[in-house]
Amino acid sequence: MALAGEDFKDPYWGMQVTGGSTGIRHRWDMFRKAGAGARQMLLEAAAKKWDIAPAKLSTRESTVIHPDGRTISYGQLVDAAQTLPFPEKPALKAPEDYRLIGSDKERFDIPDKVAGKTKFGIDQFQPDMCIACVSRPPRFGAEPESYDEEAAMSVTGVIKVVRFANRVGVCAENTWAAMQGREKLNIQWTPGTMPDLDSGIIKRSFQEGLTKQGAVAEETGDAAKAMIEADVTVDGDYTFPYLAHAALEPINCTAHVEKDRCRVWVPTQGQTMAQMMAAKITGLPDNKVEIMTTPAGGGFGLRSEPDPVEDSVTLSKIVGLPVKVMWTREDDFTNDYFRPGAATTIKAGLDKEGMPIAWIQKVVAPSIMSRFAPQSVKNGVDSTAVQGIPDMVYKLPNRHVEYVMTDLPIPVGFWRSVGYSYTTFSVETMMDELAAKANKDPVEFRLSLMEKDSRPYRVLQLLADKSGWADTVPVGRSRGVAIAECFGSSSGYMAEVSVDEDSGGITVQKLVAVIDCGLAVFPNAIKAQMEGGAIMALSAAFHEEVEFSGGGVITSNYDDYPILTMAEVPEIEVHIAQSVHPVGGTGELPVPPLAPAVANAVFKATGVMLRDLPFKTDLLKKT
């Protein structure tokens, strides 16, 4: 991986960061120009060597080819080529000439990962390194009142106890000593910002928010007037929990602060932010701070946060040794930047022909951007909290959308697909309810509301075709669909499910997925994203929910935050559309349409629409 540096910053965001499914779509033209320019420089170097015009030469499989059949490798030319100026307008390959783009080459990293040889951040080791465990507040806003440093230092292997900010770190010769030393601190904490905060208070806060007037996030036509004129109206209330990132590799970071440089080894999504944090703490210029990005055992948005960098750099500066900060699994769950919980209500109206003419929606949720980039919150609206509603794929003539920002001390951050992870669920399940009220097929109903031949329109058509939507459904099963457009791409799922009426249990038997992300640069990776995203979304739909009590988080490990098991993973079939649209993202797009596709299939089977996540399957039990 490249070090943190100016040359590697996202050309749109001005930061070196992995997020927003931007890896290809923000750099497509840049990567093509870089490759074409390098190829041209290699051709010119070969042309000089052979005394021939560059236009007469060709390239293939890392070699330059002479008209007489002679070849020379790029490796043999690189020293000469790098002395040449980079061409201003190198000739780009036409798509029909692509040999790597669109192919499924083997990934170099997979064999070592399968064999357990890959060195993740948690595996980092430096000479004379100590391990640190940091005690963080058990309640939001709490700070240490007192602690027993002497007891911690009495643990064999403990090197130093450090109080900084609102936490206390214990540095030791090994992980066990650091953990035992931290436990011996016996910290007495202040009550915190809201010591009585619990899950009940949070849910009531969201419900109270629905009674308040919100900031207007979208106003199209006259939704209030259209609602009065509607022939049929449908109401829906939806709730969504706070979600943890629950990555398998706990948070960690290794840092070594020296007199004239600082080195940091960290599985990060935010190299620029990590570098800025380390530079701020050490007082060193950015070019003296080296950020070594290690493989990450799961990111999903959380690893863009610089907290572990702050801890490890601070402790290394104080201790004078390399320090690896290790979070336990409990640290991970209780100190997350959570996917915001939310509540939303929708009222929609149909005319006499069964076409939607009014849509009124209110979203109550905390704001991610108020912390991350407050300048982006405009007129009281955090666009990430309502994304997926003003930009829904359906052309509805009258829409009114409001946002109520909650004021709770729970830290929130980016979680794979951000606001789309819940707004798409509300929109897509309401679409099925409206289709049912209009006595129309859910696919045909959706197509009638979309711009013909648009990206989502073509995705839904392909999904209906590939999933056999019009075919007979196997006995005891039902099917549902949902689509999403976000991060520059469109995707959709058909979910085939069965429901046990006695237990209320839902079994997802099969998923058929379609994605249109423009030109498919690496189809195998796109399929992997769709499969992995489907599994993550299924896990959230059926199981995941963070619980709160006593002013903090009480969910602390996988035993009280279950994730999807291998036995629950259905057959997944992925189709990549042959696209005429610009290159888009793939990493987050698979998540939003999955849960509503399952809910819509359950609705088809039972007549019960599950409007809350995770699914409340008790509603499906036969009475």
GROMACS .gro file of C-alpha atoms in nm, residues 175-511:
model
  337
  175THR     CA    1  -0.142  -0.798   2.595
  176TRP     CA    2  -0.243  -1.000   2.901
  177ALA     CA    3  -0.050  -0.774   3.137
  178ALA     CA    4  -0.202  -0.465   2.973
  179MET     CA    5  -0.553  -0.607   3.014
  180GLN     CA    6  -0.493  -0.709   3.376
  181GLY     CA    7  -0.335  -0.374   3.458
  182ARG     CA    8  -0.631  -0.191   3.311
  183GLU     CA    9  -0.870  -0.398   3.520
  184LYS     CA   10  -0.674  -0.318   3.836
  185LEU     CA   11  -0.714   0.056   3.776
  186ASN     CA   12  -1.062   0.034   3.930
  187ILE     CA   13  -1.154   0.368   3.773
  188GLN     CA   14  -1.432   0.572   3.931
  189TRP     CA   15  -1.610   0.762   3.655
  190THR     CA   16  -1.821   1.078   3.658
  191PRO     CA   17  -2.193   1.028   3.579
  192GLY     CA   18  -2.156   1.142   3.218
  193THR     CA   19  -2.380   1.342   2.988
  194MET     CA   20  -2.699   1.141   3.029
  195PRO     CA   21  -2.655   0.874   3.300
  196ASP     CA   22  -3.012   0.743   3.272
  197LEU     CA   23  -2.994   0.688   2.895
  198ASP     CA   24  -3.130   0.350   2.789
  199SER     CA   25  -3.293   0.186   2.488
  200GLY     CA   26  -3.640   0.286   2.607
  201ILE     CA   27  -3.550   0.654   2.631
  202ILE     CA   28  -3.394   0.640   2.285
  203LYS     CA   29  -3.702   0.485   2.129
  204ARG     CA   30  -3.928   0.739   2.298
  205SER     CA   31  -3.704   1.018   2.173
  206PHE     CA   32  -3.747   0.900   1.816
  207GLN     CA   33  -4.123   0.871   1.854
  208GLU     CA   34  -4.143   1.220   2.006
  209GLY     CA   35  -3.941   1.346   1.711
  210LEU     CA   36  -4.209   1.222   1.475
  211THR     CA   37  -4.456   1.462   1.641
  212LYS     CA   38  -4.232   1.764   1.578
  213GLN     CA   39  -4.208   1.981   1.272
  214GLY     CA   40  -3.886   1.908   1.088
  215ALA     CA   41  -3.657   2.090   0.851
  216VAL     CA   42  -3.774   2.056   0.491
  217ALA     CA   43  -3.542   1.824   0.298
  218GLU     CA   44  -3.752   1.819  -0.022
  219GLU     CA   45  -4.058   2.001  -0.153
  220THR     CA   46  -4.190   1.894  -0.493
  221GLY     CA   47  -4.539   1.997  -0.605
  222ASP     CA   48  -4.809   2.023  -0.339
  223ALA     CA   49  -4.813   1.699  -0.142
  224ALA     CA   50  -5.066   1.816   0.118
  225LYS     CA   51  -5.322   1.915  -0.147
  226ALA     CA   52  -5.262   1.596  -0.346
  227MET     CA   53  -5.311   1.386  -0.033
  228ILE     CA   54  -5.654   1.539   0.023
  229GLU     CA   55  -5.745   1.458  -0.337
  230ALA     CA   56  -5.613   1.100  -0.320
  231ASP     CA   57  -5.858   0.815  -0.370
  232VAL     CA   58  -5.667   0.579  -0.137
  233THR     CA   59  -5.404   0.658   0.128
  234VAL     CA   60  -5.155   0.427   0.298
  235ASP     CA   61  -4.965   0.502   0.620
  236GLY     CA   62  -4.647   0.335   0.739
  237ASP     CA   63  -4.433   0.374   1.051
  238TYR     CA   64  -4.079   0.232   1.058
  239THR     CA   65  -3.807   0.197   1.322
  240PHE     CA   66  -3.440   0.116   1.285
  241PRO     CA   67  -3.186   0.041   1.560
  242TYR     CA   68  -2.834   0.165   1.612
  243LEU     CA   69  -2.595  -0.081   1.449
  244ALA     CA   70  -2.236  -0.173   1.531
  245HIS     CA   71  -1.975  -0.234   1.263
  246ALA     CA   72  -1.891  -0.568   1.429
  247ALA     CA   73  -1.577  -0.625   1.219
  248LEU     CA   74  -1.391  -0.946   1.297
  249GLU     CA   75  -1.056  -0.774   1.352
  250PRO     CA   76  -1.076  -0.555   1.664
  251ILE     CA   77  -0.958  -0.195   1.638
  252ASN     CA   78  -0.581  -0.157   1.670
  253CYS     CA   79  -0.290   0.069   1.580
  254THR     CA   80   0.087   0.057   1.622
  255ALA     CA   81   0.293   0.376   1.639
  256HIS     CA   82   0.655   0.469   1.698
  257VAL     CA   83   0.728   0.833   1.772
  258GLU     CA   84   1.094   0.927   1.736
  259LYS     CA   85   1.271   1.260   1.754
  260ASP     CA   86   1.245   1.343   1.386
  261ARG     CA   87   0.980   1.106   1.255
  262CYS     CA   88   0.665   0.916   1.341
  263ARG     CA   89   0.566   0.581   1.192
  264VAL     CA   90   0.215   0.440   1.219
  265TRP     CA   91   0.096   0.094   1.116
  266VAL     CA   92  -0.282   0.088   1.106
  267PRO     CA   93  -0.569  -0.081   0.917
  268THR     CA   94  -0.726   0.250   0.821
  269GLN     CA   95  -0.971   0.382   0.566
  270GLY     CA   96  -0.854   0.739   0.628
  271GLN     CA   97  -0.483   0.786   0.567
  272THR     CA   98  -0.500   1.164   0.548
  273MET     CA   99  -0.692   1.193   0.875
  274ALA     CA  100  -0.450   0.949   1.042
  275GLN     CA  101  -0.153   1.154   0.922
  276MET     CA  102  -0.310   1.481   1.037
  277MET     CA  103  -0.384   1.334   1.380
  278ALA     CA  104  -0.030   1.203   1.424
  279ALA     CA  105   0.123   1.530   1.304
  280LYS     CA  106  -0.091   1.729   1.546
  281ILE     CA  107   0.012   1.514   1.844
  282THR     CA  108   0.383   1.499   1.761
  283GLY     CA  109   0.428   1.849   1.621
  284LEU     CA  110   0.604   1.698   1.321
  285PRO     CA  111   0.536   1.809   0.963
  286ASP     CA  112   0.320   1.578   0.754
  287ASN     CA  113   0.617   1.456   0.549
  288LYS     CA  114   0.775   1.321   0.867
  289VAL     CA  115   0.468   1.112   0.950
  290GLU     CA  116   0.456   0.779   0.769
  291ILE     CA  117   0.122   0.598   0.759
  292MET     CA  118   0.159   0.231   0.669
  293THR     CA  119  -0.183   0.094   0.576
  294THR     CA  120  -0.213  -0.271   0.672
  295PRO     CA  121  -0.483  -0.513   0.554
  296ALA     CA  122  -0.802  -0.471   0.756
  297GLY     CA  123  -1.020  -0.748   0.891
  298GLY     CA  124  -1.335  -0.554   0.807
  299GLY     CA  125  -1.387  -0.179   0.782
  300PHE     CA  126  -1.741  -0.083   0.671
  301GLY     CA  127  -1.680   0.285   0.753
  302LEU     CA  128  -1.554   0.262   1.110
  303ARG     CA  129  -1.186   0.250   1.018
  304SER     CA  130  -1.201   0.601   0.879
  305GLU     CA  131  -1.205   0.721   1.241
  306PRO     CA  132  -0.861   0.826   1.379
  307ASP     CA  133  -0.920   0.732   1.747
  308PRO     CA  134  -0.674   0.439   1.760
  309VAL     CA  135  -0.410   0.656   1.593
  310GLU     CA  136  -0.460   0.922   1.857
  311ASP     CA  137  -0.414   0.667   2.135
  312SER     CA  138  -0.110   0.487   1.998
  313VAL     CA  139   0.078   0.802   1.891
  314THR     CA  140   0.005   0.977   2.221
  315LEU     CA  141   0.124   0.679   2.426
  316SER     CA  142   0.435   0.620   2.212
  317LYS     CA  143   0.531   0.985   2.249
  318ILE     CA  144   0.501   0.961   2.628
  319VAL     CA  145   0.653   0.615   2.676
  320GLY     CA  146   0.931   0.660   2.421
  321LEU     CA  147   0.875   0.313   2.270
  322PRO     CA  148   0.673   0.169   1.986
  323VAL     CA  149   0.320   0.113   2.120
  324LYS     CA  150   0.052  -0.116   1.983
  325VAL     CA  151  -0.291  -0.020   2.111
  326MET     CA  152  -0.521  -0.320   2.127
  327TRP     CA  153  -0.898  -0.301   2.170
  328THR     CA  154  -1.079  -0.600   2.314
  329ARG     CA  155  -1.401  -0.716   2.153
  330GLU     CA  156  -1.591  -0.542   2.432
  331ASP     CA  157  -1.401  -0.219   2.362
  332ASP     CA  158  -1.501  -0.252   1.998
  333PHE     CA  159  -1.873  -0.281   2.063
  334THR     CA  160  -1.903  -0.025   2.341
  335ASN     CA  161  -1.691   0.247   2.173
  336ASP     CA  162  -1.818   0.226   1.815
  337TYR     CA  163  -1.933   0.515   1.598
  338PHE     CA  164  -2.269   0.353   1.537
  339ARG     CA  165  -2.495   0.347   1.233
  340PRO     CA  166  -2.762   0.591   1.348
  341GLY     CA  167  -3.089   0.459   1.478
  342ALA     CA  168  -3.389   0.618   1.311
  343ALA     CA  169  -3.765   0.636   1.290
  344THR     CA  170  -3.963   0.743   0.989
  345THR     CA  171  -4.324   0.774   0.890
  346ILE     CA  172  -4.471   0.776   0.540
  347LYS     CA  173  -4.814   0.870   0.415
  348ALA     CA  174  -4.876   0.808   0.046
  349GLY     CA  175  -5.179   0.862  -0.174
  350LEU     CA  176  -5.305   0.691  -0.491
  351ASP     CA  177  -5.540   0.834  -0.749
  352LYS     CA  178  -5.835   0.645  -0.900
  353GLU     CA  179  -5.607   0.474  -1.151
  354GLY     CA  180  -5.386   0.344  -0.872
  355MET     CA  181  -5.097   0.581  -0.943
  356PRO     CA  182  -4.911   0.755  -0.657
  357ILE     CA  183  -4.987   1.126  -0.651
  358ALA     CA  184  -4.871   1.220  -0.299
  359TRP     CA  185  -4.580   1.126  -0.073
  360ILE     CA  186  -4.520   1.278   0.272
  361GLN     CA  187  -4.231   1.145   0.481
  362LYS     CA  188  -4.061   1.248   0.803
  363VAL     CA  189  -3.726   1.109   0.919
  364VAL     CA  190  -3.602   1.131   1.277
  365ALA     CA  191  -3.234   1.046   1.319
  366PRO     CA  192  -2.908   1.178   1.461
  367SER     CA  193  -2.667   1.360   1.231
  368ILE     CA  194  -2.338   1.208   1.122
  369MET     CA  195  -2.221   1.518   0.939
  370SER     CA  196  -2.271   1.751   1.236
  371ARG     CA  197  -1.957   1.593   1.380
  372PHE     CA  198  -1.774   1.493   1.063
  373ALA     CA  199  -1.831   1.800   0.843
  374PRO     CA  200  -2.072   2.047   1.011
  375GLN     CA  201  -2.052   2.289   0.721
  376SER     CA  202  -2.237   2.035   0.506
  377VAL     CA  203  -2.552   2.049   0.724
  378LYS     CA  204  -2.769   2.301   0.541
  379ASN     CA  205  -3.083   2.459   0.689
  380GLY     CA  206  -3.104   2.191   0.955
  381VAL     CA  207  -3.080   1.902   0.709
  382ASP     CA  208  -2.809   1.637   0.714
  383SER     CA  209  -2.836   1.494   0.364
  384THR     CA  210  -2.694   1.158   0.473
  385ALA     CA  211  -2.990   1.109   0.709
  386VAL     CA  212  -3.251   1.139   0.433
  387GLN     CA  213  -3.057   1.018   0.129
  388GLY     CA  214  -3.263   0.771  -0.067
  389ILE     CA  215  -3.585   0.973  -0.035
  390PRO     CA  216  -3.536   1.301  -0.228
  391ASP     CA  217  -3.327   1.102  -0.478
  392MET     CA  218  -3.555   0.797  -0.497
  393VAL     CA  219  -3.580   0.639  -0.842
  394TYR     CA  220  -3.955   0.701  -0.870
  395LYS     CA  221  -4.096   1.007  -1.042
  396LEU     CA  222  -4.369   1.115  -0.802
  397PRO     CA  223  -4.535   1.451  -0.875
  398ASN     CA  224  -4.593   1.568  -0.516
  399ARG     CA  225  -4.343   1.500  -0.239
  400HIS     CA  226  -4.278   1.656   0.099
  401VAL     CA  227  -3.987   1.528   0.310
  402GLU     CA  228  -3.888   1.654   0.657
  403TYR     CA  229  -3.593   1.579   0.882
  404VAL     CA  230  -3.585   1.602   1.261
  405MET     CA  231  -3.235   1.590   1.406
  406THR     CA  232  -3.220   1.409   1.739
  407ASP     CA  233  -2.995   1.530   2.019
  408LEU     CA  234  -2.853   1.222   2.191
  409PRO     CA  235  -2.496   1.172   2.317
  410ILE     CA  236  -2.445   0.849   2.118
  411PRO     CA  237  -2.156   0.881   1.868
  412VAL     CA  238  -2.261   0.799   1.513
  413GLY     CA  239  -2.062   0.746   1.198
  414PHE     CA  240  -2.053   0.591   0.854
  415TRP     CA  241  -2.181   0.235   0.818
  416ARG     CA  242  -2.190   0.059   0.483
  417SER     CA  243  -2.441   0.254   0.267
  418VAL     CA  244  -2.506   0.516   0.542
  419GLY     CA  245  -2.862   0.658   0.531
  420TYR     CA  246  -2.965   0.443   0.236
  421SER     CA  247  -2.942   0.145   0.473
  422TYR     CA  248  -3.274   0.245   0.628
  423THR     CA  249  -3.443   0.493   0.394
  424THR     CA  250  -3.446   0.246   0.105
  425PHE     CA  251  -3.622  -0.004   0.330
  426SER     CA  252  -3.904   0.239   0.403
  427VAL     CA  253  -3.943   0.349   0.041
  428GLU     CA  254  -3.928   0.001  -0.113
  429THR     CA  255  -4.166  -0.165   0.132
  430MET     CA  256  -4.414   0.121   0.092
  431MET     CA  257  -4.395   0.069  -0.285
  432ASP     CA  258  -4.512  -0.289  -0.241
  433GLU     CA  259  -4.796  -0.181  -0.015
  434LEU     CA  260  -4.904   0.075  -0.273
  435ALA     CA  261  -4.883  -0.182  -0.552
  436ALA     CA  262  -5.104  -0.414  -0.347
  437LYS     CA  263  -5.359  -0.136  -0.287
  438ALA     CA  264  -5.358  -0.062  -0.661
  439ASN     CA  265  -5.389  -0.435  -0.737
  440LYS     CA  266  -5.081  -0.419  -0.956
  441ASP     CA  267  -4.774  -0.638  -0.996
  442PRO     CA  268  -4.489  -0.489  -0.787
  443VAL     CA  269  -4.243  -0.495  -1.079
  444GLU     CA  270  -4.481  -0.342  -1.329
  445PHE     CA  271  -4.593  -0.086  -1.071
  446ARG     CA  272  -4.233   0.025  -1.016
  447LEU     CA  273  -4.149   0.036  -1.385
  448SER     CA  274  -4.449   0.264  -1.446
  449LEU     CA  275  -4.301   0.516  -1.202
  450MET     CA  276  -3.948   0.524  -1.343
  451GLU     CA  277  -3.792   0.702  -1.635
  452LYS     CA  278  -3.795   0.451  -1.918
  453ASP     CA  279  -3.453   0.302  -2.000
  454SER     CA  280  -3.291   0.477  -1.703
  455ARG     CA  281  -3.032   0.281  -1.513
  456PRO     CA  282  -3.271   0.159  -1.236
  457TYR     CA  283  -3.540   0.084  -1.498
  458ARG     CA  284  -3.302  -0.145  -1.688
  459VAL     CA  285  -3.184  -0.306  -1.364
  460LEU     CA  286  -3.538  -0.393  -1.263
  461GLN     CA  287  -3.617  -0.530  -1.609
  462LEU     CA  288  -3.306  -0.748  -1.602
  463LEU     CA  289  -3.382  -0.860  -1.246
  464ALA     CA  290  -3.733  -0.967  -1.344
  465ASP     CA  291  -3.591  -1.160  -1.637
  466LYS     CA  292  -3.302  -1.330  -1.456
  467SER     CA  293  -3.509  -1.418  -1.148
  468GLY     CA  294  -3.796  -1.566  -1.346
  469TRP     CA  295  -4.033  -1.319  -1.184
  470ALA     CA  296  -4.316  -1.415  -1.418
  471ASP     CA  297  -4.264  -1.789  -1.364
  472THR     CA  298  -4.447  -2.011  -1.118
  473VAL     CA  299  -4.309  -1.983  -0.765
  474PRO     CA  300  -4.214  -2.312  -0.593
  475VAL     CA  301  -4.478  -2.438  -0.351
  476GLY     CA  302  -4.445  -2.290  -0.003
  477ARG     CA  303  -4.236  -1.996  -0.120
  478SER     CA  304  -4.297  -1.636  -0.219
  479ARG     CA  305  -4.093  -1.369  -0.392
  480GLY     CA  306  -4.028  -1.002  -0.337
  481VAL     CA  307  -3.820  -0.739  -0.515
  482ALA     CA  308  -3.655  -0.412  -0.423
  483ILE     CA  309  -3.413  -0.178  -0.596
  484ALA     CA  310  -3.181   0.107  -0.506
  485GLU     CA  311  -2.982   0.374  -0.680
  486CYS     CA  312  -2.690   0.520  -0.487
  487PHE     CA  313  -2.316   0.583  -0.507
  488GLY     CA  314  -2.338   0.621  -0.884
  489SER     CA  315  -2.488   0.277  -0.953
  490SER     CA  316  -2.813   0.080  -0.937
  491SER     CA  317  -2.886  -0.262  -0.792
  492GLY     CA  318  -3.177  -0.483  -0.702
  493TYR     CA  319  -3.266  -0.817  -0.545
  494MET     CA  320  -3.532  -1.078  -0.586
  495ALA     CA  321  -3.569  -1.263  -0.256
  496GLU     CA  322  -3.739  -1.602  -0.247
  497VAL     CA  323  -3.851  -1.693   0.105
  498SER     CA  324  -4.058  -1.939   0.302
  499VAL     CA  325  -4.241  -1.857   0.625
  500ASP     CA  326  -4.316  -2.099   0.910
  501GLU     CA  327  -4.659  -1.993   1.036
  502ASP     CA  328  -4.616  -2.172   1.369
  503SER     CA  329  -4.289  -2.009   1.470
  504GLY     CA  330  -4.299  -1.702   1.249
  505GLY     CA  331  -3.953  -1.797   1.124
  506ILE     CA  332  -3.840  -1.671   0.785
  507THR     CA  333  -3.602  -1.871   0.567
  508VAL     CA  334  -3.444  -1.691   0.275
  509GLN     CA  335  -3.409  -1.966   0.016
  510LYS     CA  336  -3.258  -1.777  -0.274
  511LEU     CA  337  -3.140  -1.432  -0.379
   0.00000   0.00000   0.00000
